[in-house]
mmCIF file of C-alpha atoms in Angstrom:
data_model
loop_
_atom_site.group_PDB
_atom_site.id
_atom_site.type_symbol
_atom_site.label_atom_id
_atom_site.label_comp_id
_atom_site.label_asym_id
_atom_site.label_seq_id
_atom_site.Cartn_x
_atom_site.Cartn_y
_atom_site.Cartn_z
ATOM 1 C CA UNK A 26 -14.458 -0.252 -16.031
ATOM 2 C CA UNK A 27 -18.199 0.313 -15.713
ATOM 3 C CA UNK A 28 -18.806 -3.406 -15.228
ATOM 4 C CA UNK A 29 -16.101 -3.615 -12.541
ATOM 5 C CA UNK A 30 -17.608 -0.606 -10.795
ATOM 6 C CA UNK A 31 -21.060 -2.181 -10.931
ATOM 7 C CA UNK A 32 -19.782 -5.444 -9.447
ATOM 8 C CA UNK A 33 -17.930 -3.679 -6.650
ATOM 9 C CA UNK A 34 -21.032 -1.653 -5.853
ATOM 10 C CA UNK A 35 -23.102 -4.833 -5.627
ATOM 11 C CA UNK A 36 -20.592 -6.369 -3.214
ATOM 12 C CA UNK A 37 -19.738 -3.452 -0.905
ATOM 13 C CA UNK A 38 -22.640 -1.094 -1.488
ATOM 14 C CA UNK A 39 -20.703 1.861 -2.899
ATOM 15 C CA UNK A 40 -19.095 2.565 -6.256
ATOM 16 C CA UNK A 41 -15.356 2.753 -6.796
ATOM 17 C CA UNK A 42 -15.613 6.495 -7.333
ATOM 18 C CA UNK A 43 -17.126 6.827 -3.843
ATOM 19 C CA UNK A 44 -14.576 4.544 -2.178
ATOM 20 C CA UNK A 45 -11.267 5.898 -0.939
ATOM 21 C CA UNK A 46 -8.610 4.100 1.101
ATOM 22 C CA UNK A 47 -8.078 7.404 2.910
ATOM 23 C CA UNK A 48 -11.596 7.137 4.338
ATOM 24 C CA UNK A 49 -10.963 3.625 5.644
ATOM 25 C CA UNK A 50 -7.352 4.070 6.805
ATOM 26 C CA UNK A 51 -8.201 5.411 10.296
ATOM 27 C CA UNK A 52 -9.658 1.977 11.091
ATOM 28 C CA UNK A 53 -6.199 0.433 10.686
ATOM 29 C CA UNK A 54 -4.833 0.352 14.215
ATOM 30 C CA UNK A 55 -2.283 -2.444 13.942
ATOM 31 C CA UNK A 56 1.410 -1.803 13.234
ATOM 32 C CA UNK A 57 1.609 -1.021 9.532
ATOM 33 C CA UNK A 58 4.382 -0.961 6.944
ATOM 34 C CA UNK A 59 3.519 0.708 3.652
ATOM 35 C CA UNK A 60 5.634 1.114 0.565
ATOM 36 C CA UNK A 61 5.321 2.178 -3.026
ATOM 37 C CA UNK A 62 7.173 2.655 -6.289
ATOM 38 C CA UNK A 63 7.635 6.413 -6.189
ATOM 39 C CA UNK A 64 7.807 6.907 -9.966
ATOM 40 C CA UNK A 65 5.039 4.455 -10.898
ATOM 41 C CA UNK A 66 3.109 5.822 -13.872
ATOM 42 C CA UNK A 67 -0.282 5.098 -12.269
ATOM 43 C CA UNK A 68 0.051 5.901 -8.570
ATOM 44 C CA UNK A 69 0.743 9.436 -7.404
ATOM 45 C CA UNK A 70 3.055 9.653 -4.376
ATOM 46 C CA UNK A 71 0.616 12.083 -2.773
ATOM 47 C CA UNK A 72 -2.080 9.360 -2.825
ATOM 48 C CA UNK A 73 0.050 6.898 -0.850
ATOM 49 C CA UNK A 74 1.212 9.657 1.490
ATOM 50 C CA UNK A 75 -2.417 10.642 2.207
ATOM 51 C CA UNK A 76 -3.328 7.034 2.973
ATOM 52 C CA UNK A 77 -0.282 6.661 5.215
ATOM 53 C CA UNK A 78 -1.083 9.868 7.086
ATOM 54 C CA UNK A 79 -4.683 8.715 7.651
ATOM 55 C CA UNK A 80 -3.739 5.287 9.059
ATOM 56 C CA UNK A 81 -4.954 5.100 12.645
ATOM 57 C CA UNK A 82 -1.937 3.269 14.047
ATOM 58 C CA UNK A 83 0.728 5.263 15.864
ATOM 59 C CA UNK A 84 3.173 2.516 14.922
ATOM 60 C CA UNK A 85 3.534 2.904 11.176
ATOM 61 C CA UNK A 86 6.291 3.403 8.643
ATOM 62 C CA UNK A 87 6.500 3.994 4.924
ATOM 63 C CA UNK A 88 9.262 3.709 2.389
ATOM 64 C CA UNK A 89 9.667 4.390 -1.300
ATOM 65 C CA UNK A 90 11.194 2.215 -3.972
ATOM 66 C CA UNK A 91 13.143 4.707 -6.058
ATOM 67 C CA UNK A 92 15.143 2.287 -8.174
ATOM 68 C CA UNK A 93 12.313 1.600 -10.633
ATOM 69 C CA UNK A 94 9.392 3.118 -12.499
ATOM 70 C CA UNK A 95 7.595 -0.211 -12.891
ATOM 71 C CA UNK A 96 4.693 -1.113 -10.605
ATOM 72 C CA UNK A 97 5.526 -4.833 -10.857
ATOM 73 C CA UNK A 98 8.875 -4.207 -9.155
ATOM 74 C CA UNK A 99 6.920 -3.135 -6.086
ATOM 75 C CA UNK A 100 5.037 -6.430 -6.051
ATOM 76 C CA UNK A 101 8.277 -8.404 -6.104
ATOM 77 C CA UNK A 102 10.408 -6.038 -4.016
ATOM 78 C CA UNK A 103 10.536 -8.166 -0.860
ATOM 79 C CA UNK A 104 11.457 -11.280 -2.807
ATOM 80 C CA UNK A 105 14.629 -9.541 -3.966
ATOM 81 C CA UNK A 106 15.197 -7.365 -0.861
ATOM 82 C CA UNK A 107 13.798 -9.254 2.145
ATOM 83 C CA UNK A 108 15.731 -7.520 4.948
ATOM 84 C CA UNK A 109 13.218 -4.770 5.701
ATOM 85 C CA UNK A 110 10.150 -7.006 5.814
ATOM 86 C CA UNK A 111 11.956 -9.725 7.782
ATOM 87 C CA UNK A 112 12.990 -7.153 10.392
ATOM 88 C CA UNK A 113 9.398 -5.899 10.548
ATOM 89 C CA UNK A 114 8.033 -9.415 11.053
ATOM 90 C CA UNK A 115 10.659 -10.190 13.669
ATOM 91 C CA UNK A 116 9.617 -7.092 15.617
ATOM 92 C CA UNK A 117 5.869 -7.769 15.535
ATOM 93 C CA UNK A 118 5.521 -11.545 15.367
ATOM 94 C CA UNK A 119 7.314 -12.398 18.619
#
């Protein structure tokens, strides 16, 4: 972890412990769809909710995947359940 932190610091100028998506989220002004596996063992729901709240776009939505406790299921969610993301793209890509 120390080596990863060192490499990130060399690239972006700050360490991982100093970096927070919440700090950068206000710069996101485009329509945004966020989602997360609510019962993931690593991510706390409050973390994703804080990021979502800080996003600068007025046009944003968030949903939770409650059917799983496995992070990987979040990565493959839209492959198995494409309706929500296809509707989002249809709305914003016209």
